[in-house]
Amino acid sequence: MATKSIGRKPKMSPWDKSQLIWGWIFIAPTMLGLLILNFYPIVDTAIQSFYRTMPFNRGNVFVGFENYINMIADAEVWQSLINTFKYAIIEVPFSIAIALVLAVFLNRKIRFRSGYRTIFFLPMIAAPAAVAMVWRWLYNSQFSLINNAFGLHVDWISDPNIAWISVGIIGVWSILGYNMVLFLSGLQEIPGDYYEAADIDGANGFVQFFHITLPLLSRTIYFVLVTRVIGALQLFDLIYMIMDGTNPALPKTQSIVFLFYKYSFQNNQKGYGAAIVILLLAVTMIITLLQNLFQKKWVNQD
Amino acid sequence: MGYEAKKRLTQAVIHLILIIVSFVMVVPFLWMALTAFKTVGESTSVSPFVIFPSKWITDNFVTVWKNMDFFVLYMNTLLLIFFRVVAACLTATMAGYAFARLKFKGRDLMFSLVLFQMMIPSQIFIIPQYLMISRMGMTNTIFALVFPGLVTAFGTFLLKTAYQGLPNSLEEAARIDGCSIFQTFLRIMMPLTRSSMVALGIFTAVFAYKDMMWPLVVNSSASKMPLSAALATMQGQYTSNYPQLMAAALIACVPMIVIYLIFQKQFIEGIATSGGKL
């Protein structure tokens, strides 16, 4: 009531001033850190992709679009992109579908619930290097468990036609429990009376799953799908640990990030590595865009 | 079939499926342990195929512990996790508070930058981050390991959400009592976001523990590696000796798994709230 705006430019109240000062003090460390650690590197990576790294630390030479032109002509890059997508095609749908079923089971009143959950989540806590090592050993064609237990003679990780599936299986195994936990928290938000009403109507478990669970969980499923696809595109650890340089299946399994690592830090061709990682960025952006477009069709809006 | 019998059958089928999946999840860890206690001869015996070691030997553990100096690797991993968690929680809680509860010029623009960072695949940052560390002459240091995790866009986002969930009345009361913004933040608001801070801390710790590429890039010296990178380089040296490899993998995994089993509820919730950034 007492406020009269006299001047054209209202003077900042001491409270607003205090908010301005403290606000900037509080965000300063984070923003400064993001600037140095993330925003400058984005620009720097983009610039590097126009340079060729000379051997023996003789500096960089500007080469214009040469790295990009070479990359477009490079069959290895396209193959690695295909490999990455093939990995995603195994990892994403299977890890989501199995996790969804498990989450629905664990959302019931069932004994040992938290025990099962703890076990399924276990691979998330293990170092990827250790996970890859033990799977590589499990897949060993001569001496190890899988072939000997089932009497098979499969070259799980050295047959180029099979290795991508074997790597995908490790991916599913690794991420299953994580997806399941996300689904479980989504399921817990669905009111129990929906199921009670369906029970009274005599709807069985399958009908309930498709008519109640799936539509009401579509938001969570979509979210998990998006993050899983983007995560799968960044496949590196498994390939690095499982595929030796001499493995005949390497060309058919190496991922785009693996190739980025190889050129940037093993072959010391950072310019080319930078171009590859820009390609990864572009692919990620396109997928994010597509997923945003599809979201409206797919997700049940309340 | 009566209703009760049908219900019991459903339960049995569900348990059967859950047990099979549990078995698949646990087998790799069991095989890791079983192999680690075998001799090389036993581990590569095909006829007969050996599942349980005839004699549980500990030589493999002793050998790899000595050769790889696991004490140092544990310390490096611990320091990496400690500094990353402290830095992430500290910077994120401050920024999260400011973004959620203070009104000031430039806030929305800055927050959109935070969101933008979360959309970018982190591999984009690695070459320049490595060059910075290299120019500072800081390769093969704990600082190099910690460096990319000094601030966190995701953590800022997480804590902003936490602060937004708090009622306005608390702040207003504090303001009337003459608390400064800093005092309100420190004494009243920050303690209320404890559970989100714990979640961020666990997420940061697990992420730091699992990260492999960055340590491989910056720390090539064995005495400055964390567990993940050390395991990766070890594989090249012992490729055929699977009992030793499995012993090393087990030594690297067990501490985290034990901590997880003790605090499993906090772990699962902490990582689940991360919403897929792993």
XYZ file of C-alpha atoms in Angstrom:
580
model
C 0.000 0.000 0.000
C 2.812 2.276 0.858
C 4.711 1.525 -2.294
C 4.650 4.398 -4.684
C 6.712 4.066 -7.814
C 8.028 7.550 -8.099
C 11.094 7.234 -10.289
C 10.979 5.743 -13.773
C 13.710 3.320 -12.822
C 12.819 1.659 -9.527
C 15.885 1.421 -7.368
C 16.947 -2.022 -6.346
C 15.830 -2.844 -2.846
C 18.571 -4.002 -0.470
C 16.962 -7.433 -0.516
C 17.127 -7.688 -4.311
C 20.692 -6.482 -4.246
C 21.576 -9.060 -1.659
C 19.956 -11.785 -3.797
C 21.914 -10.645 -6.838
C 25.225 -10.740 -5.002
C 24.663 -14.026 -3.191
C 23.109 -15.636 -6.236
C 26.183 -14.980 -8.320
C 28.542 -15.973 -5.521
C 26.701 -19.270 -5.150
C 26.640 -20.152 -8.827
C 30.132 -18.812 -9.556
C 32.098 -21.998 -8.787
C 29.766 -24.148 -10.864
C 29.546 -21.758 -13.789
C 33.287 -21.157 -13.801
C 33.884 -24.893 -13.667
C 31.436 -25.575 -16.486
C 33.060 -22.842 -18.545
C 36.561 -24.272 -18.144
C 35.731 -27.972 -18.077
C 32.872 -28.159 -20.567
C 32.060 -25.093 -22.634
C 35.586 -24.191 -23.607
C 36.273 -27.877 -24.467
C 33.255 -28.021 -26.796
C 34.642 -25.083 -28.755
C 38.182 -26.420 -28.567
C 37.153 -29.869 -29.814
C 35.316 -28.257 -32.708
C 38.415 -26.203 -33.575
C 40.725 -29.202 -33.253
C 38.622 -31.096 -35.737
C 39.883 -28.669 -38.380
C 43.518 -29.359 -37.574
C 45.857 -32.216 -38.209
C 48.033 -33.260 -35.280
C 51.610 -33.544 -36.500
C 53.812 -36.307 -35.156
C 56.657 -35.639 -32.685
C 54.838 -32.657 -31.121
C 55.435 -30.491 -34.137
C 52.176 -28.698 -33.469
C 48.953 -28.582 -35.401
C 48.332 -27.688 -38.998
C 45.081 -26.187 -40.169
C 43.583 -28.494 -42.778
C 40.064 -27.130 -43.174
C 37.506 -29.862 -43.693
C 40.088 -32.537 -44.443
C 39.332 -34.568 -41.303
C 35.627 -34.520 -42.110
C 36.192 -35.412 -45.752
C 38.460 -38.280 -44.722
C 35.939 -39.385 -42.160
C 33.086 -39.522 -44.664
C 35.271 -41.649 -46.932
C 36.467 -43.823 -44.057
C 34.676 -47.186 -44.084
C 35.980 -47.899 -40.583
C 34.071 -44.933 -39.165
C 30.796 -45.931 -40.804
C 31.278 -49.531 -39.764
C 31.884 -48.466 -36.174
C 28.723 -46.385 -36.284
C 26.830 -49.438 -37.547
C 28.465 -51.555 -34.824
C 27.353 -49.079 -32.184
C 23.777 -49.163 -33.459
C 23.837 -52.957 -33.580
C 24.954 -52.983 -29.962
C 22.138 -50.581 -29.093
C 19.618 -52.789 -30.884
C 20.545 -55.649 -28.563
C 21.083 -53.727 -25.353
C 18.222 -51.245 -25.344
C 15.116 -53.344 -26.167
C 16.152 -56.431 -24.243
C 17.312 -54.612 -21.141
C 14.079 -52.611 -21.134
C 11.710 -55.516 -21.797
C 13.265 -57.876 -19.255
C 13.585 -55.100 -16.677
C 9.930 -54.198 -17.160
C 8.770 -57.767 -16.527
C 10.987 -58.078 -13.464
C 9.759 -54.743 -12.125
C 6.126 -55.829 -12.506
C 6.914 -59.042 -10.607
C 8.728 -57.213 -7.835
C 5.952 -54.650 -7.527
C 3.678 -57.390 -6.156
C 3.571 -58.559 -2.593
C 6.264 -61.138 -2.894
C 8.791 -62.666 -0.541
C 12.511 -61.734 -0.771
C 11.592 -58.623 -2.769
C 14.520 -56.530 -1.617
C 16.816 -59.536 -1.921
C 15.996 -59.945 -5.609
C 16.338 -56.217 -6.150
C 19.756 -56.192 -4.509
C 20.942 -59.052 -6.720
C 19.625 -57.605 -9.982
C 21.278 -54.288 -9.225
C 24.646 -55.833 -8.381
C 26.347 -55.346 -11.808
C 25.836 -51.568 -11.485
C 28.261 -51.554 -8.574
C 30.993 -53.652 -10.207
C 33.878 -52.004 -12.030
C 33.259 -52.345 -15.791
C 36.822 -53.551 -16.221
C 36.161 -56.449 -13.857
C 32.815 -57.210 -15.486
C 34.425 -57.304 -18.910
C 37.267 -59.505 -17.675
C 34.997 -62.136 -16.179
C 32.709 -62.189 -19.209
C 35.673 -62.532 -21.492
C 36.669 -65.520 -19.418
C 33.129 -66.936 -19.420
C 33.103 -66.619 -23.200
C 36.469 -68.354 -23.582
C 35.823 -70.901 -26.297
C 38.022 -73.710 -24.974
C 38.218 -73.674 -21.225
C 35.352 -71.806 -19.760
C 31.932 -72.141 -18.339
C 29.452 -71.341 -21.087
C 30.740 -73.651 -23.803
C 31.592 -76.445 -21.391
C 28.317 -76.256 -19.488
C 26.218 -76.456 -22.646
C 28.605 -78.561 -24.722
C 29.007 -75.820 -27.327
C 31.917 -74.834 -29.525
C 31.067 -71.206 -30.148
C 33.731 -68.532 -30.584
C 31.696 -66.023 -28.646
C 33.989 -63.040 -28.975
C 36.222 -63.861 -31.935
C 33.582 -64.815 -34.497
C 32.705 -61.547 -36.271
C 29.145 -62.734 -36.855
C 28.505 -63.477 -33.191
C 30.746 -61.149 -31.202
C 28.418 -58.135 -31.428
C 25.638 -60.191 -29.895
C 27.953 -61.448 -27.129
C 28.926 -57.875 -26.275
C 25.255 -56.883 -26.354
C 24.442 -59.645 -23.868
C 26.991 -58.228 -21.425
C 25.387 -54.836 -21.924
C 21.932 -56.223 -21.109
C 23.269 -58.041 -18.061
C 24.994 -54.895 -16.825
C 22.124 -52.445 -17.116
C 19.103 -54.638 -16.408
C 18.912 -53.941 -12.679
C 19.238 -50.221 -13.194
C 16.332 -50.062 -15.628
C 14.330 -52.248 -13.290
C 14.826 -49.869 -10.374
C 13.671 -46.940 -12.514
C 10.577 -48.890 -13.557
C 9.875 -49.927 -9.980
C 9.795 -46.327 -8.825
C 7.493 -45.529 -11.742
C 5.204 -48.425 -10.861
C 4.941 -47.325 -7.268
C 3.242 -44.143 -8.424
C 0.383 -46.056 -10.035
C -2.468 -46.125 -7.508
C -3.217 -49.623 -6.234
C -6.995 -49.206 -6.616
C -6.636 -49.410 -10.407
C -5.505 -52.986 -10.015
C -8.064 -53.754 -7.342
C -10.834 -52.535 -9.623
C -9.427 -54.623 -12.471
C -9.263 -57.635 -10.169
C -12.933 -57.227 -9.318
C -13.736 -56.991 -13.029
C -11.894 -60.258 -13.464
C -9.061 -58.887 -15.614
C -6.070 -61.223 -15.500
C -2.435 -60.221 -15.125
C -1.809 -59.825 -18.846
C -4.830 -57.646 -19.392
C -3.843 -55.533 -16.397
C -0.295 -55.204 -17.701
C -1.352 -53.995 -21.128
C -4.281 -51.835 -20.045
C -3.067 -50.313 -16.801
C 0.661 -50.726 -16.314
C 1.941 -50.018 -19.786
C -0.069 -46.847 -20.495
C 0.525 -45.384 -17.044
C 4.195 -46.219 -17.166
C 4.739 -44.878 -20.689
C 6.396 -41.724 -19.427
C 8.983 -43.698 -17.449
C 9.522 -46.176 -20.271
C 10.094 -43.351 -22.684
C 12.543 -41.655 -20.364
C 14.483 -44.903 -19.850
C 14.470 -45.554 -23.596
C 15.918 -42.144 -24.389
C 18.674 -42.343 -21.793
C 19.506 -45.948 -22.719
C 19.859 -45.160 -26.429
C 22.142 -42.226 -25.696
C 24.079 -44.345 -23.191
C 24.472 -47.202 -25.670
C 25.951 -44.810 -28.239
C 28.782 -44.188 -25.772
C 29.843 -47.833 -25.575
C 33.561 -48.021 -24.816
C 34.651 -50.005 -21.746
C 33.440 -53.391 -22.965
C 35.042 -53.084 -26.386
C 38.276 -51.773 -24.920
C 38.494 -54.643 -22.453
C 37.214 -57.521 -24.557
C 38.485 -56.878 -28.047
C 42.229 -57.232 -28.433
C 43.872 -55.518 -31.365
C 44.348 -58.956 -32.913
C 40.755 -60.109 -32.456
C 39.287 -60.833 -35.913
C 35.900 -59.586 -34.663
C 37.291 -56.155 -33.745
C 36.312 -54.396 -37.011
C 32.758 -55.702 -36.631
C 32.386 -54.669 -32.983
C 34.455 -51.552 -32.329
C 32.254 -48.657 -31.334
C 32.416 -45.025 -32.363
C 33.765 -43.946 -28.958
C 36.364 -46.706 -29.091
C 37.505 -45.338 -32.440
C 37.577 -41.840 -30.976
C 39.791 -43.100 -28.141
C 42.054 -44.989 -30.515
C 42.714 -42.002 -32.767
C 42.894 -39.400 -30.000
C 45.039 -41.180 -27.445
C 46.675 -44.213 -29.019
C 47.464 -43.032 -32.549
C 47.879 -39.402 -31.450
C 45.680 -38.077 -34.242
C 43.635 -35.781 -32.054
C 42.302 -33.802 -34.999
C 40.728 -36.887 -36.496
C 39.566 -38.027 -33.060
C 37.912 -34.656 -32.579
C 36.083 -35.004 -35.907
C 34.838 -38.451 -34.850
C 33.532 -37.175 -31.531
C 31.778 -34.305 -33.319
C 30.069 -36.971 -35.404
C 28.977 -38.648 -32.159
C 27.581 -35.318 -30.980
C 25.673 -34.886 -34.236
C 24.206 -38.386 -34.049
C 23.230 -37.860 -30.398
C 21.540 -34.559 -31.269
C 19.621 -36.085 -34.170
C 18.385 -38.931 -31.987
C 17.372 -36.540 -29.207
C 15.472 -34.474 -31.755
C 13.702 -37.502 -33.235
C 12.808 -38.748 -29.805
C 11.315 -35.395 -28.902
C 9.209 -35.497 -32.048
C 7.963 -39.008 -31.328
C 7.301 -38.303 -27.690
C 3.932 -36.668 -28.349
C 2.657 -39.716 -30.197
C 4.041 -42.229 -27.798
C 3.664 -41.003 -24.296
C 0.365 -41.026 -22.509
C -0.296 -37.421 -21.547
C -2.350 -36.873 -18.453
C -8.567 -74.915 -9.730
C -9.581 -72.703 -6.844
C -8.633 -69.073 -6.475
C -6.103 -69.761 -3.720
C -4.387 -72.574 -5.631
C -4.194 -70.425 -8.741
C -2.684 -67.587 -6.769
C -0.115 -69.896 -5.245
C 0.819 -71.284 -8.651
C 1.322 -67.780 -10.023
C 3.559 -66.978 -7.061
C 5.593 -70.127 -7.661
C 6.081 -69.341 -11.350
C 7.139 -65.781 -10.541
C 9.620 -66.993 -7.959
C 11.009 -69.523 -10.419
C 11.613 -66.801 -13.035
C 13.133 -64.447 -10.458
C 15.443 -67.192 -9.198
C 16.620 -68.039 -12.703
C 17.381 -64.383 -13.415
C 19.118 -64.017 -10.040
C 21.248 -67.004 -10.923
C 22.259 -65.449 -14.249
C 23.122 -62.198 -12.466
C 25.259 -63.923 -9.854
C 27.021 -66.562 -11.964
C 29.689 -64.225 -13.386
C 30.633 -63.157 -9.856
C 30.690 -66.760 -8.641
C 32.788 -67.826 -11.602
C 35.160 -64.966 -10.884
C 35.565 -66.192 -7.301
C 35.811 -69.889 -8.181
C 38.463 -69.251 -10.825
C 40.452 -67.020 -8.486
C 40.931 -69.919 -6.071
C 42.100 -72.389 -8.737
C 45.482 -73.186 -10.196
C 46.018 -72.376 -13.864
C 45.961 -76.098 -14.621
C 42.627 -76.545 -12.922
C 41.098 -73.487 -14.544
C 41.986 -74.745 -18.024
C 41.081 -78.376 -17.457
C 38.364 -79.474 -19.881
C 38.001 -83.192 -19.280
C 37.081 -83.308 -16.540
C 35.720 -79.764 -16.458
C 36.337 -78.385 -12.979
C 33.735 -76.193 -11.308
C 34.924 -76.163 -7.691
C 38.658 -76.020 -7.001
C 39.918 -79.262 -5.455
C 42.066 -77.189 -3.151
C 41.170 -73.573 -2.436
C 44.482 -71.806 -2.970
C 45.143 -68.174 -2.103
C 48.390 -67.837 -4.057
C 46.710 -65.880 -6.841
C 45.538 -63.203 -4.434
C 48.945 -62.935 -2.788
C 50.720 -62.679 -6.144
C 48.488 -60.020 -7.698
C 48.318 -58.038 -4.456
C 52.100 -57.802 -4.487
C 52.568 -57.288 -8.219
C 49.925 -54.618 -8.588
C 50.360 -52.943 -5.221
C 46.652 -52.920 -4.495
C 47.122 -50.839 -1.369
C 48.174 -47.898 -3.547
C 45.335 -48.552 -5.998
C 42.785 -48.526 -3.173
C 44.232 -45.279 -1.844
C 44.156 -43.636 -5.268
C 40.564 -44.729 -5.800
C 39.602 -43.538 -2.337
C 41.202 -40.116 -2.872
C 39.583 -39.797 -6.294
C 36.174 -40.610 -4.839
C 36.648 -38.404 -1.781
C 37.636 -35.259 -3.677
C 35.027 -35.732 -6.382
C 32.242 -36.232 -3.845
C 33.266 -33.238 -1.735
C 33.692 -30.961 -4.763
C 30.457 -32.080 -6.422
C 28.319 -31.770 -3.296
C 29.768 -28.413 -2.322
C 29.463 -26.677 -5.674
C 26.130 -28.273 -6.559
C 24.386 -27.444 -3.314
C 25.367 -23.785 -3.551
C 24.389 -23.441 -7.189
C 21.251 -25.527 -6.699
C 20.139 -23.244 -3.882
C 20.738 -20.085 -5.887
C 18.928 -21.416 -8.955
C 15.949 -22.615 -6.940
C 15.457 -19.953 -4.269
C 17.046 -16.663 -5.297
C 15.887 -14.224 -7.932
C 18.655 -12.430 -9.738
C 19.573 -11.173 -13.148
C 21.117 -13.770 -15.447
C 19.842 -16.703 -13.447
C 17.675 -18.300 -16.122
C 20.307 -17.931 -18.806
C 22.920 -19.550 -16.573
C 20.582 -22.393 -15.704
C 19.879 -23.078 -19.348
C 23.643 -23.486 -19.761
C 23.569 -26.099 -17.005
C 20.801 -27.972 -18.818
C 22.688 -27.671 -22.097
C 25.769 -29.307 -20.604
C 23.680 -32.311 -19.563
C 22.702 -32.980 -23.179
C 26.261 -33.208 -24.478
C 28.047 -36.578 -24.586
C 30.968 -36.252 -22.186
C 33.520 -37.608 -24.674
C 33.460 -34.197 -26.367
C 35.272 -32.706 -23.369
C 38.054 -35.232 -23.056
C 40.696 -34.083 -25.577
C 40.749 -30.459 -24.338
C 40.579 -31.572 -20.698
C 43.549 -33.816 -21.307
C 45.462 -31.010 -23.027
C 44.804 -28.722 -20.054
C 46.108 -31.299 -17.603
C 49.061 -31.972 -19.831
C 49.943 -28.262 -20.173
C 49.723 -27.846 -16.420
C 52.187 -30.712 -16.105
C 49.662 -32.484 -13.921
C 49.459 -35.870 -15.622
C 49.899 -38.777 -13.220
C 48.456 -36.940 -10.246
C 45.360 -37.394 -8.117
C 44.362 -33.890 -9.203
C 44.236 -35.082 -12.812
C 41.854 -37.873 -11.836
C 39.561 -35.487 -9.956
C 39.716 -32.621 -12.481
C 36.685 -33.241 -14.769
C 34.474 -33.876 -11.739
C 35.125 -30.622 -9.878
C 31.695 -29.312 -10.812
C 28.562 -31.109 -11.889
C 25.733 -29.881 -14.056
C 23.677 -32.925 -13.224
C 24.213 -32.477 -9.475
C 23.239 -28.821 -9.736
C 20.042 -29.858 -11.476
C 19.354 -32.536 -8.855
C 19.807 -30.156 -5.929
C 17.880 -27.375 -7.597
C 14.924 -29.752 -7.740
C 15.438 -30.615 -4.070
C 15.498 -26.953 -2.998
C 12.426 -26.187 -5.067
C 10.516 -28.765 -3.067
C 11.003 -26.896 0.205
C 8.242 -24.602 1.518
C 8.607 -20.816 1.257
C 7.577 -20.221 4.861
C 10.945 -21.334 6.233
C 12.890 -18.744 4.304
C 10.413 -15.993 5.064
C 10.592 -16.722 8.773
C 14.384 -16.682 8.654
C 14.347 -13.390 6.773
C 12.027 -11.779 9.300
C 14.362 -12.977 12.047
C 17.139 -11.111 10.304
C 19.083 -14.038 8.846
C 21.240 -13.176 5.866
C 20.903 -15.226 2.699
C 24.061 -17.112 3.509
C 22.899 -17.945 7.025
C 19.495 -19.063 5.763
C 21.158 -21.306 3.241
C 23.670 -22.819 5.635
C 21.558 -23.217 8.765
C 18.055 -23.802 7.491
C 17.844 -24.848 3.863
C 20.926 -26.983 3.272
C 20.271 -29.439 6.119
C 16.836 -30.128 4.634
C 18.259 -31.418 1.359
C 20.378 -34.052 3.067
C 18.829 -37.012 1.270
C 19.478 -35.462 -2.145
C 23.046 -34.697 -1.117
C 23.522 -38.316 -0.081
C 22.087 -39.434 -3.427
C 24.440 -37.147 -5.315
C 27.371 -38.309 -3.194
C 26.686 -41.994 -3.868
C 26.102 -41.384 -7.542
C 29.337 -39.393 -7.826
C 31.284 -42.064 -5.934
C 30.044 -44.950 -8.066
C 30.575 -42.982 -11.255
C 34.138 -42.088 -10.233
C 34.831 -45.703 -9.313
C 33.539 -47.016 -12.638
C 35.037 -44.401 -14.940
C 37.774 -45.971 -17.026
C 38.573 -43.829 -20.036
C 39.603 -40.648 -18.258
C 42.073 -42.358 -15.830
C 43.562 -44.266 -18.759
C 44.060 -40.996 -20.619
C 45.676 -38.919 -17.866
C 47.434 -41.363 -15.558
C 49.643 -43.897 -17.259
C 51.859 -44.424 -14.233
C 50.823 -47.521 -12.270
C 51.312 -45.776 -8.925
C 48.735 -43.096 -9.764
C 45.999 -45.226 -11.262
C 42.643 -45.975 -9.720
C 41.386 -49.567 -9.680
C 39.459 -49.392 -12.953
C 42.384 -48.282 -15.078
C 44.814 -50.602 -13.299
C 42.619 -53.612 -14.070
C 42.433 -52.538 -17.683
C 46.194 -52.340 -18.069
C 46.755 -55.512 -16.088
C 44.814 -57.566 -18.589
C 47.472 -56.970 -21.188
C 50.172 -58.369 -18.932
C 48.548 -61.609 -17.763
C 46.231 -62.525 -20.610
C 46.525 -66.247 -20.208
C 46.593 -66.425 -16.432
C 42.894 -66.252 -15.720
C 43.090 -67.255 -12.040
C 45.299 -64.222 -11.395
C 43.129 -61.934 -13.510
C 40.027 -63.071 -11.632
C 41.771 -62.639 -8.276
C 42.601 -59.043 -9.228
C 39.073 -58.392 -10.457
C 37.695 -59.746 -7.201
C 40.031 -57.623 -5.076
C 38.932 -54.572 -7.060
C 35.205 -55.324 -6.768
C 34.765 -56.641 -3.254
C 35.072 -53.414 -1.197
C 32.444 -51.612 -3.294
C 30.153 -54.636 -3.234
C 30.424 -54.947 0.558
C 29.623 -51.255 1.008
C 26.725 -51.677 -1.407
C 25.316 -54.646 0.488
C 25.394 -52.669 3.728
C 23.831 -49.503 2.316
C 21.898 -51.075 -0.542
C 18.772 -48.974 -0.053
C 20.687 -45.687 -0.246
C 22.736 -46.958 -3.176
C 19.783 -48.024 -5.264
C 17.846 -44.837 -4.536
C 20.919 -42.671 -5.019
C 21.763 -44.095 -8.387
C 18.152 -44.315 -9.503
C 17.602 -40.598 -8.882
C 20.529 -39.904 -11.184
C 18.056 -40.677 -13.951
C 20.253 -42.422 -16.429
C 23.362 -40.316 -16.577
C 25.510 -43.385 -15.932
